CSV table of C-alpha atoms in Angstrom, one decimal:
chain,number,residue,atom,x,y,z
B,1,ASP,CA,260.9,86.3,154.0
B,2,THR,CA,261.9,86.4,150.3
B,3,ALA,CA,265.6,85.9,149.8
B,4,VAL,CA,265.9,87.6,146.3
B,5,SER,CA,263.1,89.8,145.4
B,6,GLN,CA,262.6,91.8,142.2
B,7,THR,CA,259.9,94.2,141.0
B,8,PRO,CA,257.9,94.5,139.0
B,9,LYS,CA,257.0,90.9,138.3
B,10,TYR,CA,255.2,91.9,135.0
B,11,LEU,CA,255.9,94.8,132.8
B,12,VAL,CA,254.1,95.6,129.5
B,13,THR,CA,255.2,98.7,127.6
B,14,GLN,CA,255.5,100.2,124.2
B,15,MET,CA,258.6,100.3,122.0
B,16,GLY,CA,260.8,103.2,122.6
B,17,ASN,CA,259.9,103.6,126.3
B,18,ASP,CA,262.4,103.5,129.2
B,19,LYS,CA,261.8,101.1,132.1
B,20,SER,CA,263.6,99.9,135.3
B,21,ILE,CA,263.6,96.6,137.2
B,22,LYS,CA,264.7,96.6,140.8
B,23,CYS,CA,266.3,93.7,142.8
B,24,GLU,CA,267.1,93.3,146.4
B,25,GLN,CA,268.6,90.3,148.3
B,26,ASN,CA,268.6,89.8,152.1
B,27,LEU,CA,271.0,86.9,152.0
B,28,GLY,CA,274.1,88.9,152.8
B,29,HIS,CA,275.7,87.8,149.5
B,30,ASP,CA,278.5,89.8,147.9
B,31,THR,CA,277.7,89.1,144.3
B,32,MET,CA,274.6,89.9,142.2
B,33,TYR,CA,273.7,89.2,138.6
B,34,TRP,CA,271.2,89.9,135.9
B,35,TYR,CA,270.3,87.1,133.6
B,36,LYS,CA,268.0,87.2,130.6
B,37,GLN,CA,265.8,84.2,129.6
B,38,ASP,CA,264.3,84.4,126.1
B,39,SER,CA,261.3,82.7,124.7
B,40,LYS,CA,263.3,79.5,124.0
B,41,LYS,CA,264.1,79.4,127.7
B,42,PHE,CA,267.8,80.1,127.1
B,43,LEU,CA,269.3,81.8,130.2
B,44,LYS,CA,272.1,84.2,129.5
B,45,ILE,CA,274.2,86.3,131.8
B,46,MET,CA,274.1,90.1,131.3
B,47,PHE,CA,275.9,91.7,134.2
B,48,SER,CA,277.5,90.9,137.5
B,49,TYR,CA,278.5,93.1,140.5
B,50,ASN,CA,280.7,92.1,143.4
B,51,ASN,CA,280.4,94.5,146.3
B,52,LYS,CA,279.0,97.3,144.1
B,53,GLU,CA,281.8,96.8,141.5
B,54,LEU,CA,280.9,95.7,138.0
B,55,ILE,CA,282.8,92.5,137.3
B,56,ILE,CA,281.0,91.0,134.3
B,57,ASN,CA,279.6,92.9,131.4
B,58,GLU,CA,278.6,90.7,128.6
B,59,THR,CA,277.9,91.9,125.0
B,60,VAL,CA,274.8,93.8,125.9
B,61,PRO,CA,273.5,96.9,124.1
B,62,ASN,CA,274.4,100.0,126.0
B,63,ARG,CA,270.7,100.7,126.3
B,64,PHE,CA,270.9,98.4,129.3
B,65,SER,CA,272.5,100.0,132.3
B,66,PRO,CA,272.9,98.3,135.7
B,67,LYS,CA,273.3,100.2,138.9
B,68,SER,CA,274.3,98.8,142.3
B,69,PRO,CA,273.8,101.4,145.1
B,70,ASP,CA,274.9,98.9,147.7
B,71,LYS,CA,275.8,95.2,147.7
B,72,ALA,CA,272.2,94.2,148.6
B,73,HIS,CA,270.6,96.0,145.6
B,74,LEU,CA,271.1,95.7,141.8
B,75,ASN,CA,268.8,97.6,139.4
B,76,LEU,CA,268.5,97.4,135.7
B,77,HIS,CA,267.5,100.3,133.6
B,78,ILE,CA,266.6,99.8,129.9
B,79,ASN,CA,266.3,102.7,127.5
B,80,SER,CA,264.5,102.9,124.1
B,81,LEU,CA,262.9,99.4,124.5
B,82,GLU,CA,262.8,97.2,121.4
B,83,LEU,CA,260.6,94.2,120.6
B,84,GLY,CA,263.6,91.9,121.0
B,85,ASP,CA,264.0,93.0,124.7
B,86,SER,CA,260.8,91.0,125.5
B,87,ALA,CA,262.0,88.3,127.9
B,88,VAL,CA,262.1,87.2,131.5
B,89,TYR,CA,264.8,89.0,133.4
B,90,PHE,CA,266.2,87.2,136.5
B,91,CYS,CA,268.1,88.7,139.2
B,92,ALA,CA,270.4,86.4,141.2
B,93,SER,CA,272.9,86.5,144.0
B,94,SER,CA,275.7,84.3,145.2
B,95,GLN,CA,278.1,84.2,148.2
B,96,GLY,CA,281.5,85.3,147.2
B,97,ARG,CA,283.7,83.6,144.6
B,98,GLY,CA,284.9,80.1,143.8
B,99,ARG,CA,282.5,77.2,144.1
B,100,ALA,CA,279.9,79.4,145.9
B,101,SER,CA,279.7,81.7,143.0
B,102,GLY,CA,278.0,79.0,141.0
B,103,GLU,CA,275.3,78.4,143.5
B,104,LEU,CA,273.0,81.1,142.4
B,105,PHE,CA,269.8,82.2,144.3
B,106,PHE,CA,267.4,83.6,141.7
B,107,GLY,CA,264.6,86.0,142.1
B,108,GLU,CA,261.1,85.2,140.7
B,109,GLY,CA,261.8,87.0,137.5
B,110,SER,CA,260.4,90.0,135.8
B,111,ARG,CA,258.5,89.3,132.6
B,112,LEU,CA,258.9,92.2,130.2
B,113,THR,CA,256.7,92.4,127.1
B,114,VAL,CA,257.4,95.1,124.6
B,115,LEU,CA,254.6,95.9,122.2
S,1,GLY,CA,284.2,79.1,122.0
S,2,GLN,CA,281.6,77.8,124.4
S,3,ASN,CA,278.9,75.2,123.7
S,4,ILE,CA,276.6,73.2,125.9
S,5,ASP,CA,274.3,70.6,124.5
S,6,GLN,CA,271.3,68.9,126.2
S,7,PRO,CA,268.3,67.1,124.8
S,8,THR,CA,265.4,69.4,124.3
S,9,GLU,CA,262.7,67.2,125.8
S,10,MET,CA,262.4,63.9,127.6
S,11,THR,CA,259.4,61.9,129.0
S,12,ALA,CA,259.4,59.3,131.7
S,13,THR,CA,256.9,57.5,134.0
S,14,GLU,CA,256.3,58.0,137.7
S,15,GLY,CA,258.6,55.8,139.8
S,16,ALA,CA,261.1,55.3,137.0
S,17,ILE,CA,264.7,56.5,136.6
S,18,VAL,CA,265.7,59.1,134.0
S,19,GLN,CA,269.2,60.3,132.9
S,20,ILE,CA,269.6,63.7,131.4
S,21,ASN,CA,272.9,64.1,129.5
S,22,CYS,CA,274.9,67.3,129.0
S,23,THR,CA,278.0,67.7,126.9
S,24,TYR,CA,280.1,70.8,126.9
S,25,GLN,CA,283.0,72.6,125.2
S,26,THR,CA,284.3,75.6,127.1
S,27,SER,CA,287.5,77.7,127.3
S,28,GLY,CA,288.7,76.1,130.5
S,29,PHE,CA,286.6,74.4,133.1
S,30,ASN,CA,285.9,75.3,136.7
S,31,GLY,CA,282.8,73.4,137.6
S,32,LEU,CA,279.5,72.1,136.3
S,33,PHE,CA,276.1,72.9,137.8
S,34,TRP,CA,272.6,71.5,137.4
S,35,TYR,CA,269.5,73.7,138.0
S,36,GLN,CA,265.8,72.8,138.1
S,37,GLN,CA,263.3,75.2,136.8
S,38,HIS,CA,259.5,74.7,137.0
S,39,ALA,CA,257.4,76.4,134.5
S,40,GLY,CA,256.9,80.1,135.3
S,41,GLU,CA,259.3,79.9,138.2
S,42,ALA,CA,263.0,80.7,139.0
S,43,PRO,CA,265.7,78.2,138.5
S,44,THR,CA,266.9,76.5,141.7
S,45,PHE,CA,270.3,75.0,142.4
S,46,LEU,CA,270.5,71.1,142.4
S,47,SER,CA,274.1,70.0,142.2
S,48,TYR,CA,277.7,70.9,141.6
S,49,ASN,CA,280.6,68.8,140.2
S,50,VAL,CA,284.2,69.9,139.7
S,51,LEU,CA,286.0,66.6,140.0
S,52,ASP,CA,285.3,63.4,138.0
S,53,GLY,CA,282.7,61.1,139.5
S,54,LEU,CA,279.3,60.9,141.0
S,55,GLU,CA,277.8,63.2,143.5
S,56,GLU,CA,274.6,61.8,145.2
S,57,LYS,CA,272.0,63.9,146.9
S,58,GLY,CA,268.9,62.0,147.8
S,59,ARG,CA,266.9,61.0,144.7
S,60,PHE,CA,269.2,63.1,142.4
S,61,SER,CA,272.8,62.3,141.4
S,62,SER,CA,275.1,64.1,139.1
S,63,PHE,CA,278.1,62.7,137.2
S,64,LEU,CA,281.0,64.4,135.6
S,65,SER,CA,283.8,63.3,133.2
S,66,ARG,CA,286.1,66.2,132.5
S,67,SER,CA,288.1,64.4,129.9
S,68,LYS,CA,284.9,63.7,127.9
S,69,GLY,CA,283.3,67.0,128.5
S,70,TYR,CA,280.3,65.1,129.7
S,71,SER,CA,277.9,65.2,132.6
S,72,TYR,CA,274.5,63.6,133.5
S,73,LEU,CA,271.8,64.2,136.0
S,74,LEU,CA,270.1,61.0,137.3
S,75,LEU,CA,266.7,61.2,138.8
S,76,LYS,CA,265.4,58.2,140.6
S,77,GLU,CA,261.9,57.3,141.8
S,78,LEU,CA,260.4,59.9,139.7
S,79,GLN,CA,257.5,61.9,141.0
S,80,MET,CA,255.0,64.1,139.2
S,81,LYS,CA,256.6,67.2,140.8
S,82,ASP,CA,259.9,66.4,139.0
S,83,SER,CA,258.2,67.6,135.7
S,84,ALA,CA,260.4,70.7,135.0
S,85,SER,CA,263.2,71.9,132.9
S,86,TYR,CA,266.7,70.9,133.9
S,87,LEU,CA,269.5,73.3,133.1
S,88,CYS,CA,273.2,72.3,132.8
S,89,ALA,CA,275.6,75.1,133.4
S,90,VAL,CA,279.4,75.4,133.1
S,91,ARG,CA,281.7,77.9,134.8
S,92,PRO,CA,284.7,78.6,132.6
S,93,LEU,CA,288.1,79.3,134.1
S,94,ARG,CA,288.9,82.8,135.6
S,95,THR,CA,285.3,83.9,135.7
S,96,ASP,CA,282.4,83.7,138.1
S,97,LYS,CA,279.8,83.6,135.3
S,98,LEU,CA,277.8,80.5,134.4
S,99,ILE,CA,277.2,79.5,130.8
S,100,PHE,CA,273.8,77.7,130.7
S,101,GLY,CA,272.6,75.1,128.2
S,102,THR,CA,269.2,75.5,126.7
S,103,GLY,CA,267.7,73.1,129.2
S,104,THR,CA,265.9,69.7,129.0
S,105,ARG,CA,262.2,69.8,129.6
S,106,LEU,CA,261.2,66.6,131.5
S,107,GLN,CA,257.6,65.5,131.6
S,108,VAL,CA,256.7,62.8,134.1
S,109,PHE,CA,253.5,60.8,133.4
S,110,PRO,CA,251.5,58.7,135.8
């Protein structure tokens, strides 16, 4: 059983379109994250939710909107896609705060290509 | 500001020992983490240091010196499957987010 699963795994779309990526974790964790990994493999946090509450919101364009319907799910919606949005988007989860918050369990990633 | 530096690439031979260094400057410090990422896959957690010293976990060990802002990951008895990127990440104070370095791509040759 996959612990952190995200869909779709691959997404190819045109500039200006709107797309969503979904993430689910069955680990019973309280905290979920979205990270973006660019072509140089740099992994950068975008958002974090703890028990459905937004706790981290990095300097991300407001075209990106996360939504957490419950603590097991965290989705990412992107409006008006731009070429620079092409990257691998990783969902992750962790158990609570403190030390455990640094031990992240990542999903397989969603590779977004904007043409 | 926050800055984490690692070498971009390293190579080593099967059976050897390799040390991957990481230096950091962050606004407060609340733990250093190492992750392994094979090409095309998700990062996986390797180790955690919050106090100075060495943490050993099988073939992998991680060292931390908080006063020097320095850590290393030591991989012993290298295997071909250890070819991967190794990401150093720091958690600043009063936040649960991790700041990742750009990673070190390690290639192990026979």
